[in-house]
Amino acid sequence: MADIPRYMRDVIPPESERFAEVERIGASIVELAGYRRIITPMFENTDTFTRGVGESTDIVNKEMYTFDDRSGHSLTLRPEGTAPVVRSIVTNHLDQGGLPVKLYYSAPMFRYEKPQKGRYRQHHQIGIEAIGSEDPALDVEVLATGWNVLAACGVEATLLLNSMGHPGEDCRKRYQPALKEFLEGYREQLDADCKRRMDQNPLRVFDCKVPADQAILANAPLLEDFLCASCREHLGDVQRGLKELGIPYTMAPRLVRGFDYYTRTTFEYQSAALDAAQNAVGGGGRYDGLVESLGGPGLPGIGFGLGIERIRLAQEAAGVQLPSHEVTVLVVPVGAEEKDAATSLLWSLRAAGVRSDTTYSERSLKAQLKHANRIGARLVAIIGANERAAGTCTLRRMDSGEQTELSVSDAVARAAEEQAR
RNA sequence: GUGGCGUUAGCUCAGGUGGUUAGAGCGUCGGGUUGUGGUCCCGAAGGCCGGGGGUUCGAGUCCCCUACGCCACCCCA
């Protein structure tokens, strides 16, 4: 038997339709805010991610799908959406078309990690990126847009907000030694993982979930107390903007996200409907140095990514119903003589926008009705000798069993009505 | 990468202490007289018991290896 590659999954109906519905909702919301779709390659040169995402991140360290092509170029399947978009802006000089540049994507991401519930080697994100302005109002727009996408999907989220400051001597660079000094005092009490983090990237110790370590960290100095005046002001403006829009948020001074490029505003959307292990349905932040580090002009930027699979999980947990795409009408010719009339009706239905199908068989009426039931058709249009002679069809409702003989045009109109309900 | 649990029909699963032709429910297909499904009744098809090796007169069952899956840790969407 032909097998799917290890750890990969097919998304099949009806889940595939619900998945696509989330994509549609997301696209329509971000387009309302002026974001335009960008489609970048599924893989990039490896250094786009090593330089963009950062050497100290787990994604670059152990989760990249990296391979050499036939001419020896090192390529990497996209593990996240921001670096490729920024790279494309640089490649195509999109910063020349008026700032900020506002783009969105809906695309698969690949991470070489062991799958579990809500975590897959290939997952999908819809995300936006706004490049070329450091106006806190733009931060607010991005946060609010992500919030709106989740709300439109029926996902109740908690918005966690933090500021990473900027990497200057008067800001984050001043904090790191303070944090490190604090941690050194507890070095032997921290578990192995945390010790590693404290040497590689001290901020990441806040990710630690070991209770004993958390107790120590509760007294650690916080970045928010080291922010420079301008980062502090920026954060204050973002908070005011969110309040203005009535979007609730929670300050999370220990929130550290998985990419090195974040500066100032960072945030995460968490779903209360999901277990804590995978409750992040999305996240993002500002990346004021990323464009330049990928060889472009010194432009600031901010964006978010939302996980479609996580949104689906949250929807399921919350009992959110999404429309399904079963055929509305199954056209059923009673005998071979009615097949032409059936085909004609079928295409009239389709021309009117009614999802419709026929059985492509000469099975008994009984068997065809059974098929209609099986595929979830709401209506059946039966054409037998009588209807053929009269130029009509018998429209049967599958839920109630009631049926009426109608002209073709009336049947099409009735079916269109039914589909719209 | 590490750990726990699992793998028998299309799906969900039974198959004490090894013992004849491996079962159920659901699903699929067909039938229960003319052109009426979803309920009910009857019938049929469908299984290298994940793969390999070992113990044994005999292995779905016990042992080892391996592949794959799920869940969890790390981290994230």
Short mmCIF file of C-alpha atoms (C1' of nucleotides) in Angstrom, two decimals:
data_model
loop_
_atom_site.label_atom_id
_atom_site.label_comp_id
_atom_site.label_asym_id
_atom_site.label_seq_id
_atom_site.Cartn_x
_atom_site.Cartn_y
_atom_site.Cartn_z
CA MET A 1 0.00 0.00 0.00
CA ALA A 2 1.14 3.50 -0.74
CA ASP A 3 1.99 5.22 2.52
CA ILE A 4 2.06 8.86 3.43
CA PRO A 5 5.50 10.03 4.53
CA ARG A 6 6.16 9.64 8.21
CA TYR A 7 4.48 12.24 10.44
CA MET A 8 2.66 13.86 7.52
CA ARG A 9 -1.12 14.01 7.42
CA ASP A 10 -3.78 14.39 4.80
CA VAL A 11 -6.53 16.87 5.44
CA ILE A 12 -9.65 15.32 3.97
CA PRO A 13 -13.32 16.32 3.76
CA PRO A 14 -15.05 17.58 5.77
CA GLU A 15 -12.08 18.83 7.80
CA SER A 16 -10.43 20.20 4.66
CA GLU A 17 -13.49 22.39 4.09
CA ARG A 18 -13.48 23.73 7.61
CA PHE A 19 -9.76 24.38 7.29
CA ALA A 20 -10.35 26.30 4.07
CA GLU A 21 -13.16 28.24 5.73
CA VAL A 22 -10.74 29.46 8.41
CA GLU A 23 -8.37 30.57 5.66
CA ARG A 24 -11.19 32.43 3.91
CA ILE A 25 -12.29 34.18 7.07
CA GLY A 26 -8.73 35.16 7.85
CA ALA A 27 -8.08 36.49 4.36
CA SER A 28 -11.23 38.56 4.34
CA ILE A 29 -10.49 40.15 7.72
CA VAL A 30 -6.90 41.10 6.92
CA GLU A 31 -7.88 42.40 3.49
CA LEU A 32 -10.33 44.70 5.26
CA ALA A 33 -7.30 46.24 6.93
CA GLY A 34 -5.45 46.74 3.67
CA TYR A 35 -3.14 43.71 3.68
CA ARG A 36 -2.44 42.20 0.28
CA ARG A 37 -1.60 38.62 -0.38
CA ILE A 38 1.94 37.51 -1.03
CA ILE A 39 2.96 34.03 -2.13
CA THR A 40 6.60 33.19 -1.53
CA PRO A 41 8.36 29.90 -2.32
CA MET A 42 7.90 26.99 0.01
CA PHE A 43 11.64 26.94 0.60
CA GLU A 44 14.33 29.56 0.88
CA ASN A 45 18.10 29.61 0.98
CA THR A 46 18.99 28.27 4.39
CA ASP A 47 20.78 31.43 5.46
CA THR A 48 17.57 33.45 5.13
CA PHE A 49 16.39 31.63 8.23
CA THR A 50 19.68 31.28 10.08
CA ARG A 51 20.27 35.02 9.69
CA GLY A 52 16.64 36.00 10.01
CA VAL A 53 15.28 33.82 12.78
CA GLY A 54 18.49 33.59 14.74
CA GLU A 55 21.11 31.00 15.61
CA SER A 56 20.07 30.59 19.21
CA THR A 57 16.48 29.59 18.47
CA ASP A 58 15.18 26.04 18.63
CA ILE A 59 13.79 26.45 15.16
CA VAL A 60 17.21 27.02 13.64
CA ASN A 61 19.03 24.67 16.00
CA LYS A 62 16.99 21.55 15.62
CA GLU A 63 13.78 22.06 13.70
CA MET A 64 14.74 23.01 10.17
CA TYR A 65 13.96 20.84 7.18
CA THR A 66 17.24 21.53 5.45
CA PHE A 67 18.52 19.77 2.36
CA ASP A 68 20.95 20.28 -0.50
CA ASP A 69 19.56 20.47 -4.00
CA ARG A 70 21.28 18.78 -6.92
CA SER A 71 23.74 21.58 -7.35
CA GLY A 72 24.66 21.67 -3.70
CA HIS A 73 22.71 24.74 -2.56
CA SER A 74 21.46 24.47 0.98
CA LEU A 75 17.72 25.01 1.03
CA THR A 76 15.26 24.99 3.91
CA LEU A 77 11.54 24.39 3.94
CA ARG A 78 9.93 27.50 5.40
CA PRO A 79 9.63 27.07 9.20
CA GLU A 80 7.96 30.45 9.72
CA GLY A 81 6.43 33.18 7.60
CA THR A 82 8.13 36.43 8.47
CA ALA A 83 11.67 35.93 7.18
CA PRO A 84 10.52 34.93 3.67
CA VAL A 85 8.16 37.91 3.40
CA VAL A 86 10.86 40.29 4.53
CA ARG A 87 13.30 38.65 2.13
CA SER A 88 10.79 39.13 -0.68
CA ILE A 89 10.38 42.79 0.17
CA VAL A 90 14.13 43.18 -0.12
CA THR A 91 14.35 41.09 -3.30
CA ASN A 92 11.53 42.94 -5.05
CA HIS A 93 12.22 46.41 -3.59
CA LEU A 94 8.65 46.55 -2.35
CA ASP A 95 9.68 49.32 0.04
CA GLN A 96 9.75 51.62 -3.00
CA GLY A 97 5.98 51.48 -3.37
CA GLY A 98 4.97 53.54 -0.36
CA LEU A 99 5.29 52.70 3.33
CA PRO A 100 4.20 50.81 5.25
CA VAL A 101 4.13 47.76 3.02
CA LYS A 102 1.27 45.56 4.20
CA LEU A 103 1.22 41.93 3.14
CA TYR A 104 -0.39 38.69 4.27
CA TYR A 105 0.19 35.03 3.62
CA SER A 106 -1.60 31.78 4.18
CA ALA A 107 0.87 28.99 3.78
CA PRO A 108 2.32 25.76 5.11
CA MET A 109 5.21 25.82 7.58
CA PHE A 110 7.60 22.96 8.18
CA ARG A 111 9.37 22.10 11.40
CA TYR A 112 11.35 18.95 11.97
CA GLU A 113 10.01 18.07 15.38
CA LYS A 114 8.18 15.17 16.94
CA PRO A 115 4.46 15.59 16.38
CA GLN A 116 1.78 15.46 19.03
CA LYS A 117 -1.68 16.87 19.48
CA GLY A 118 -1.76 20.30 17.87
CA ARG A 119 1.84 20.09 16.67
CA TYR A 120 2.67 18.85 13.26
CA ARG A 121 5.72 18.80 11.04
CA GLN A 122 3.68 20.59 8.44
CA HIS A 123 1.29 23.12 9.85
CA HIS A 124 -0.36 26.17 8.35
CA GLN A 125 -0.36 29.79 9.31
CA ILE A 126 -2.11 32.86 8.18
CA GLY A 127 -0.08 35.91 8.99
CA ILE A 128 0.39 39.56 8.21
CA GLU A 129 3.48 41.74 8.04
CA ALA A 130 3.57 45.55 8.03
CA ILE A 131 6.95 46.99 7.19
CA GLY A 132 8.18 50.57 7.23
CA SER A 133 6.60 52.26 10.23
CA GLU A 134 7.28 52.19 13.93
CA ASP A 135 4.11 54.02 14.77
CA PRO A 136 2.55 52.30 17.79
CA ALA A 137 -0.79 52.74 16.06
CA LEU A 138 0.43 50.17 13.56
CA ASP A 139 1.22 47.79 16.40
CA VAL A 140 -2.32 48.29 17.59
CA GLU A 141 -3.68 47.58 14.13
CA VAL A 142 -1.75 44.32 13.88
CA LEU A 143 -2.80 43.16 17.34
CA ALA A 144 -6.40 44.12 16.68
CA THR A 145 -6.47 42.46 13.27
CA GLY A 146 -5.26 39.17 14.70
CA TRP A 147 -7.80 39.50 17.46
CA ASN A 148 -10.53 40.08 14.90
CA VAL A 149 -9.53 37.05 12.85
CA LEU A 150 -9.80 34.87 15.94
CA ALA A 151 -13.10 36.44 16.93
CA ALA A 152 -14.50 35.89 13.44
CA CYS A 153 -13.45 32.27 13.74
CA GLY A 154 -15.32 31.97 17.02
CA VAL A 155 -12.15 31.57 19.05
CA GLU A 156 -12.09 33.26 22.43
CA ALA A 157 -8.54 34.29 23.09
CA THR A 158 -6.46 35.93 25.75
CA LEU A 159 -4.03 38.47 24.40
CA LEU A 160 -0.71 38.45 26.22
CA LEU A 161 1.42 41.53 25.69
CA ASN A 162 5.03 42.30 26.42
CA SER A 163 7.84 44.51 25.23
CA MET A 164 11.28 43.13 24.42
CA GLY A 165 12.73 46.62 24.30
CA HIS A 166 15.31 47.38 21.68
CA PRO A 167 18.80 45.88 21.61
CA GLY A 168 20.61 48.99 22.83
CA GLU A 169 22.91 49.75 25.76
CA ASP A 170 20.21 51.79 27.43
CA CYS A 171 17.59 49.05 27.09
CA ARG A 172 17.75 45.26 26.56
CA LYS A 173 21.57 45.16 26.67
CA ARG A 174 21.36 46.68 30.12
CA TYR A 175 18.85 44.09 31.25
CA GLN A 176 20.59 40.93 30.14
CA PRO A 177 23.59 41.26 32.52
CA ALA A 178 21.20 41.96 35.37
CA LEU A 179 19.17 38.86 34.60
CA LYS A 180 22.27 36.77 34.16
CA GLU A 181 23.71 37.97 37.43
CA PHE A 182 20.51 37.03 39.18
CA LEU A 183 20.46 33.59 37.58
CA GLU A 184 24.09 32.89 38.45
CA GLY A 185 23.07 33.00 42.09
CA TYR A 186 20.82 30.02 41.48
CA ARG A 187 22.85 28.20 38.85
CA GLU A 188 23.06 24.95 40.76
CA GLN A 189 19.37 24.91 41.60
CA LEU A 190 18.17 25.27 38.03
CA ASP A 191 17.57 22.18 35.96
CA ALA A 192 19.84 21.25 33.07
CA ASP A 193 17.61 22.76 30.42
CA CYS A 194 17.50 26.11 32.13
CA LYS A 195 21.23 26.18 32.67
CA ARG A 196 21.73 25.65 28.97
CA ARG A 197 19.31 28.47 28.17
CA MET A 198 20.89 30.79 30.63
CA ASP A 199 24.17 30.50 28.74
CA GLN A 200 22.72 30.56 25.23
CA ASN A 201 19.96 33.11 25.59
CA PRO A 202 19.17 34.09 29.18
CA LEU A 203 15.74 35.50 28.29
CA ARG A 204 14.56 32.03 27.36
CA VAL A 205 14.78 30.75 30.92
CA PHE A 206 11.37 32.34 31.36
CA ASP A 207 10.00 29.60 29.13
CA CYS A 208 10.91 27.08 31.80
CA LYS A 209 7.95 25.18 33.20
CA VAL A 210 9.65 23.35 36.08
CA PRO A 211 7.79 24.55 39.20
CA ALA A 212 10.92 24.91 41.31
CA ASP A 213 12.55 27.02 38.61
CA GLN A 214 9.43 29.10 38.24
CA ALA A 215 9.57 29.88 41.93
CA ILE A 216 13.10 31.19 41.50
CA LEU A 217 12.15 33.15 38.41
CA ALA A 218 9.30 34.83 40.24
CA ASN A 219 11.91 37.04 41.89
CA ALA A 220 14.00 37.64 38.78
CA PRO A 221 14.44 41.17 37.51
CA LEU A 222 12.02 42.00 34.71
CA LEU A 223 12.78 43.54 31.36
CA GLU A 224 9.97 46.03 31.78
CA ASP A 225 11.92 47.69 34.58
CA PHE A 226 14.88 48.21 32.26
CA LEU A 227 13.11 49.58 29.20
CA CYS A 228 14.44 52.85 27.86
CA ALA A 229 12.16 55.88 27.83
CA SER A 230 11.24 55.56 24.19
CA CYS A 231 10.40 51.84 24.35
CA ARG A 232 8.39 52.50 27.48
CA GLU A 233 6.47 55.24 25.72
CA HIS A 234 5.90 53.01 22.70
CA LEU A 235 4.47 50.30 24.92
CA GLY A 236 2.25 52.80 26.68
CA ASP A 237 0.89 54.00 23.34
CA VAL A 238 0.13 50.43 22.28
CA GLN A 239 -1.71 49.80 25.56
CA ARG A 240 -3.75 52.98 25.16
CA GLY A 241 -4.59 52.07 21.57
CA LEU A 242 -5.85 48.63 22.58
CA LYS A 243 -7.99 50.15 25.31
CA GLU A 244 -9.37 52.61 22.79
CA LEU A 245 -10.49 49.70 20.62
CA GLY A 246 -11.87 47.81 23.58
CA ILE A 247 -9.51 44.88 23.09
CA PRO A 248 -8.66 43.26 26.42
CA TYR A 249 -5.06 42.28 27.03
CA THR A 250 -2.92 40.98 29.83
CA MET A 251 0.60 42.21 30.43
CA ALA A 252 2.97 39.23 30.42
CA PRO A 253 6.39 40.47 31.48
CA ARG A 254 7.82 36.97 31.22
CA LEU A 255 6.50 36.26 27.75
CA VAL A 256 9.42 35.31 25.55
CA ARG A 257 8.81 34.17 22.03
CA GLY A 258 10.82 31.81 19.89
CA PHE A 259 12.52 34.17 17.49
CA ASP A 260 15.59 36.30 18.04
CA TYR A 261 14.41 39.10 15.79
CA TYR A 262 11.71 40.48 18.07
CA THR A 263 12.01 44.00 19.43
CA ARG A 264 9.60 46.08 21.47
CA THR A 265 6.03 44.77 21.11
CA THR A 266 5.66 40.99 21.41
CA PHE A 267 2.41 39.17 21.94
CA GLU A 268 0.68 35.85 21.95
CA TYR A 269 -2.95 34.81 21.61
CA GLN A 270 -3.92 31.94 23.86
CA SER A 271 -7.12 29.97 23.73
CA ALA A 272 -8.71 29.04 27.03
CA ALA A 273 -10.46 26.19 25.24
CA LEU A 274 -7.16 24.37 24.67
CA ASP A 275 -4.88 22.54 27.05
CA ALA A 276 -1.94 24.52 28.26
CA ALA A 277 0.53 22.52 26.20
CA GLN A 278 -0.69 23.88 22.90
CA ASN A 279 -2.85 26.80 23.88
CA ALA A 280 -1.02 29.33 21.71
CA VAL A 281 -3.19 29.92 18.67
CA GLY A 282 -0.98 32.69 17.39
CA GLY A 283 1.63 35.23 18.18
CA GLY A 284 3.92 37.83 16.80
CA GLY A 285 5.79 40.98 17.42
CA ARG A 286 7.85 43.83 16.15
CA TYR A 287 11.12 43.17 14.33
CA ASP A 288 12.80 46.49 13.80
CA GLY A 289 16.16 45.06 12.80
CA LEU A 290 15.14 42.17 10.58
CA VAL A 291 14.91 43.93 7.22
CA GLU A 292 18.40 45.26 7.60
CA SER A 293 19.81 41.95 8.77
CA LEU A 294 18.47 40.38 5.58
CA GLY A 295 20.32 42.94 3.51
CA GLY A 296 17.59 45.53 3.07
CA PRO A 297 17.15 49.10 4.23
CA GLY A 298 16.80 49.82 7.92
CA LEU A 299 13.06 49.50 8.08
CA PRO A 300 11.04 48.47 11.12
CA GLY A 301 8.26 45.92 10.89
CA ILE A 302 5.62 44.05 12.82
CA GLY A 303 3.41 41.05 12.18
CA PHE A 304 1.59 38.05 13.52
CA GLY A 305 1.12 34.41 12.62
CA LEU A 306 -1.97 32.39 13.49
CA GLY A 307 -1.96 28.61 13.43
CA ILE A 308 -4.83 27.24 11.41
CA GLU A 309 -4.66 23.79 13.02
CA ARG A 310 -4.67 25.39 16.46
CA ILE A 311 -7.64 27.55 15.54
CA ARG A 312 -9.45 24.43 14.36
CA LEU A 313 -8.67 22.68 17.64
CA ALA A 314 -9.99 25.65 19.58
CA GLN A 315 -13.11 25.73 17.44
CA GLU A 316 -13.75 22.05 18.04
CA ALA A 317 -13.22 22.49 21.76
CA ALA A 318 -15.68 25.37 21.78
CA GLY A 319 -18.22 23.62 19.58
CA VAL A 320 -18.02 26.16 16.75
CA GLN A 321 -20.03 25.06 13.74
CA LEU A 322 -18.69 25.77 10.26
CA PRO A 323 -20.68 25.40 7.07
CA SER A 324 -20.07 22.17 5.22
CA HIS A 325 -20.02 21.79 1.50
CA GLU A 326 -22.15 18.79 0.77
CA VAL A 327 -23.94 18.81 -2.52
CA THR A 328 -27.34 20.47 -2.16
CA VAL A 329 -29.13 18.50 -4.85
CA LEU A 330 -28.61 15.04 -6.22
CA VAL A 331 -30.20 14.63 -9.66
CA VAL A 332 -31.60 11.14 -10.10
CA PRO A 333 -32.72 9.73 -13.42
CA VAL A 334 -35.05 6.77 -12.84
CA GLY A 335 -34.01 4.99 -16.02
CA ALA A 336 -31.54 5.28 -18.87
CA GLU A 337 -34.07 7.19 -20.94
CA GLU A 338 -34.02 10.05 -18.45
CA LYS A 339 -30.28 10.57 -18.39
CA ASP A 340 -30.25 13.37 -20.95
CA ALA A 341 -32.94 15.30 -19.12
CA ALA A 342 -31.05 14.74 -15.89
CA THR A 343 -27.84 16.10 -17.36
CA SER A 344 -29.64 19.16 -18.59
CA LEU A 345 -31.18 19.82 -15.17
CA LEU A 346 -27.86 19.21 -13.48
CA TRP A 347 -26.12 21.91 -15.48
CA SER A 348 -29.02 24.33 -15.01
CA LEU A 349 -28.58 23.89 -11.27
CA ARG A 350 -24.85 24.45 -11.47
CA ALA A 351 -25.33 27.52 -13.67
CA ALA A 352 -27.53 28.92 -10.91
CA GLY A 353 -24.80 28.33 -8.32
CA VAL A 354 -26.37 25.27 -6.73
CA ARG A 355 -23.94 22.56 -5.66
CA SER A 356 -25.31 19.54 -7.46
CA ASP A 357 -24.33 16.13 -8.68
CA THR A 358 -25.80 13.02 -10.23
CA THR A 359 -25.09 9.35 -9.72
CA TYR A 360 -23.44 8.37 -13.01
CA SER A 361 -25.01 4.97 -12.79
CA GLU A 362 -28.10 3.13 -13.83
CA ARG A 363 -28.88 1.81 -10.43
CA SER A 364 -32.39 1.56 -9.05
CA LEU A 365 -34.17 4.62 -7.73
CA LYS A 366 -33.89 3.06 -4.31
CA ALA A 367 -30.13 2.72 -4.58
CA GLN A 368 -29.79 6.25 -5.87
CA LEU A 369 -31.81 7.66 -2.98
CA LYS A 370 -29.63 5.73 -0.65
CA HIS A 371 -26.65 7.36 -2.28
CA ALA A 372 -28.25 10.78 -1.80
CA ASN A 373 -28.67 10.03 1.87
CA ARG A 374 -25.12 8.82 2.11
CA ILE A 375 -23.53 11.92 0.59
CA GLY A 376 -25.72 14.25 2.63
CA ALA A 377 -27.69 15.84 -0.22
CA ARG A 378 -30.51 17.94 1.15
CA LEU A 379 -32.66 17.58 -1.96
CA VAL A 380 -33.12 15.00 -4.68
CA ALA A 381 -34.45 15.90 -8.11
CA ILE A 382 -36.08 12.81 -9.55
CA ILE A 383 -36.72 12.52 -13.26
CA GLY A 384 -38.73 9.49 -14.41
CA ALA A 385 -40.86 8.82 -17.44
CA ASN A 386 -43.68 11.08 -16.19
CA GLU A 387 -41.44 14.03 -15.46
CA ARG A 388 -39.60 13.58 -18.73
CA ALA A 389 -42.86 13.71 -20.62
CA ALA A 390 -44.03 16.77 -18.67
CA GLY A 391 -40.70 18.58 -18.73
CA THR A 392 -40.61 18.65 -14.93
CA CYS A 393 -38.81 17.01 -12.05
CA THR A 394 -39.90 15.79 -8.64
CA LEU A 395 -38.04 17.64 -5.90
CA ARG A 396 -37.77 15.62 -2.71
CA ARG A 397 -36.59 16.93 0.65
CA MET A 398 -34.48 14.25 2.25
CA ASP A 399 -35.12 15.30 5.84
CA SER A 400 -38.93 15.31 5.71
CA GLY A 401 -39.59 13.15 2.68
CA GLU A 402 -42.04 15.67 1.25
CA GLN A 403 -41.87 16.08 -2.48
CA THR A 404 -43.43 18.18 -5.20
CA GLU A 405 -43.38 18.11 -8.96
CA LEU A 406 -41.98 21.36 -10.32
CA SER A 407 -40.92 22.86 -13.61
CA VAL A 408 -37.18 22.85 -14.10
CA SER A 409 -36.89 26.59 -13.49
CA ASP A 410 -38.96 26.41 -10.30
CA ALA A 411 -36.90 23.48 -9.07
CA VAL A 412 -33.67 25.37 -9.69
CA ALA A 413 -35.02 28.40 -7.83
CA ARG A 414 -36.19 26.26 -4.91
CA ALA A 415 -32.82 24.52 -4.73
CA ALA A 416 -30.95 27.83 -4.74
CA GLU A 417 -33.14 28.96 -1.84
CA GLU A 418 -32.46 25.79 0.07
CA GLN A 419 -28.71 26.10 -0.37
CA ALA A 420 -28.78 29.66 0.94
CA ARG A 421 -30.44 28.62 4.19
"C1'" G B 1 16.23 13.89 20.39
"C1'" U B 2 13.92 11.41 25.33
"C1'" G B 3 9.80 8.85 27.65
"C1'" G B 4 4.78 6.24 28.21
"C1'" C B 5 1.06 3.50 25.65
"C1'" G B 6 -0.42 1.11 21.36
"C1'" U B 7 -0.66 -1.82 16.22
"C1'" U B 8 -6.34 -7.84 14.74
"C1'" A B 9 -11.83 -6.40 8.58
"C1'" G B 10 -12.79 0.24 5.42
"C1'" C B 11 -13.69 2.33 10.95
"C1'" U B 12 -14.03 1.30 16.47
"C1'" C B 13 -12.60 -2.84 19.04
"C1'" A B 14 -13.26 -8.30 21.43
"C1'" G B 15 -10.07 -12.40 21.23
"C1'" G B 16 -8.52 -15.59 30.52
"C1'" U B 17 -3.54 -19.29 31.91
"C1'" G B 18 -0.61 -20.72 23.79
"C1'" G B 19 -4.78 -25.49 21.10
"C1'" U B 20 -9.34 -26.88 15.22
"C1'" U B 21 -12.13 -23.14 9.65
"C1'" A B 22 -9.97 -15.38 13.92
"C1'" G B 23 -15.17 -12.67 15.97
"C1'" A B 24 -18.68 -8.34 17.04
"C1'" G B 25 -20.70 -3.50 16.15
"C1'" C B 26 -20.68 0.21 12.54
"C1'" G B 27 -19.79 0.99 7.37
"C1'" U B 28 -20.01 -1.01 2.14
"C1'" C B 29 -22.75 -3.94 -1.55
"C1'" G B 30 -27.23 -6.80 -2.61
"C1'" G B 31 -32.26 -8.53 -1.41
"C1'" G B 32 -37.29 -7.90 1.32
"C1'" U B 33 -41.75 -7.80 -6.69
"C1'" U B 34 -43.69 -2.00 -10.53
"C1'" G B 35 -40.52 4.95 -9.36
"C1'" U B 36 -38.71 6.33 -3.03
"C1'" G B 37 -33.43 6.84 1.22
"C1'" G B 38 -32.46 7.49 6.44
"C1'" U B 39 -35.83 2.79 10.89
"C1'" C B 40 -36.54 -2.83 10.59
"C1'" C B 41 -35.48 -7.99 8.63
"C1'" C B 42 -32.28 -11.30 5.53
"C1'" G B 43 -27.78 -12.17 2.89
"C1'" A B 44 -22.82 -11.25 0.83
"C1'" A B 45 -18.09 -9.35 0.15
"C1'" G B 46 -14.02 -7.93 3.12
"C1'" G B 47 -8.41 -10.21 7.41
"C1'" C B 48 0.38 -12.02 4.99
"C1'" C B 49 -3.69 -10.62 13.28
"C1'" G B 50 2.26 -4.03 11.20
"C1'" G B 51 7.14 -6.67 9.55
"C1'" G B 52 11.23 -10.07 10.89
"C1'" G B 53 13.38 -13.59 14.08
"C1'" G B 54 12.99 -16.92 18.38
"C1'" U B 55 10.66 -20.53 22.07
"C1'" U B 56 7.10 -24.62 21.17
"C1'" C B 57 4.26 -30.55 18.63
"C1'" G B 58 1.41 -25.92 17.95
"C1'" A B 59 1.89 -18.44 18.43
"C1'" G B 60 -3.21 -13.29 17.17
"C1'" U B 61 -1.68 -14.95 22.28
"C1'" C B 62 5.04 -15.74 25.19
"C1'" C B 63 10.31 -13.46 24.22
"C1'" C B 64 13.66 -10.26 21.22
"C1'" C B 65 14.40 -6.84 17.24
"C1'" U B 66 12.29 -3.44 13.87
"C1'" A B 67 8.71 -0.19 11.48
"C1'" C B 68 4.69 2.82 12.25
"C1'" G B 69 1.00 5.51 15.25
"C1'" C B 70 -0.91 8.26 19.47
"C1'" C B 71 0.19 11.03 23.83
"C1'" A B 72 3.80 13.67 26.69
"C1'" C B 73 8.67 16.40 27.58
"C1'" C B 74 11.69 20.23 25.03
"C1'" C B 75 9.74 24.19 22.05
"C1'" C B 76 6.08 26.29 19.52
"C1'" A B 77 1.17 27.64 15.55
#
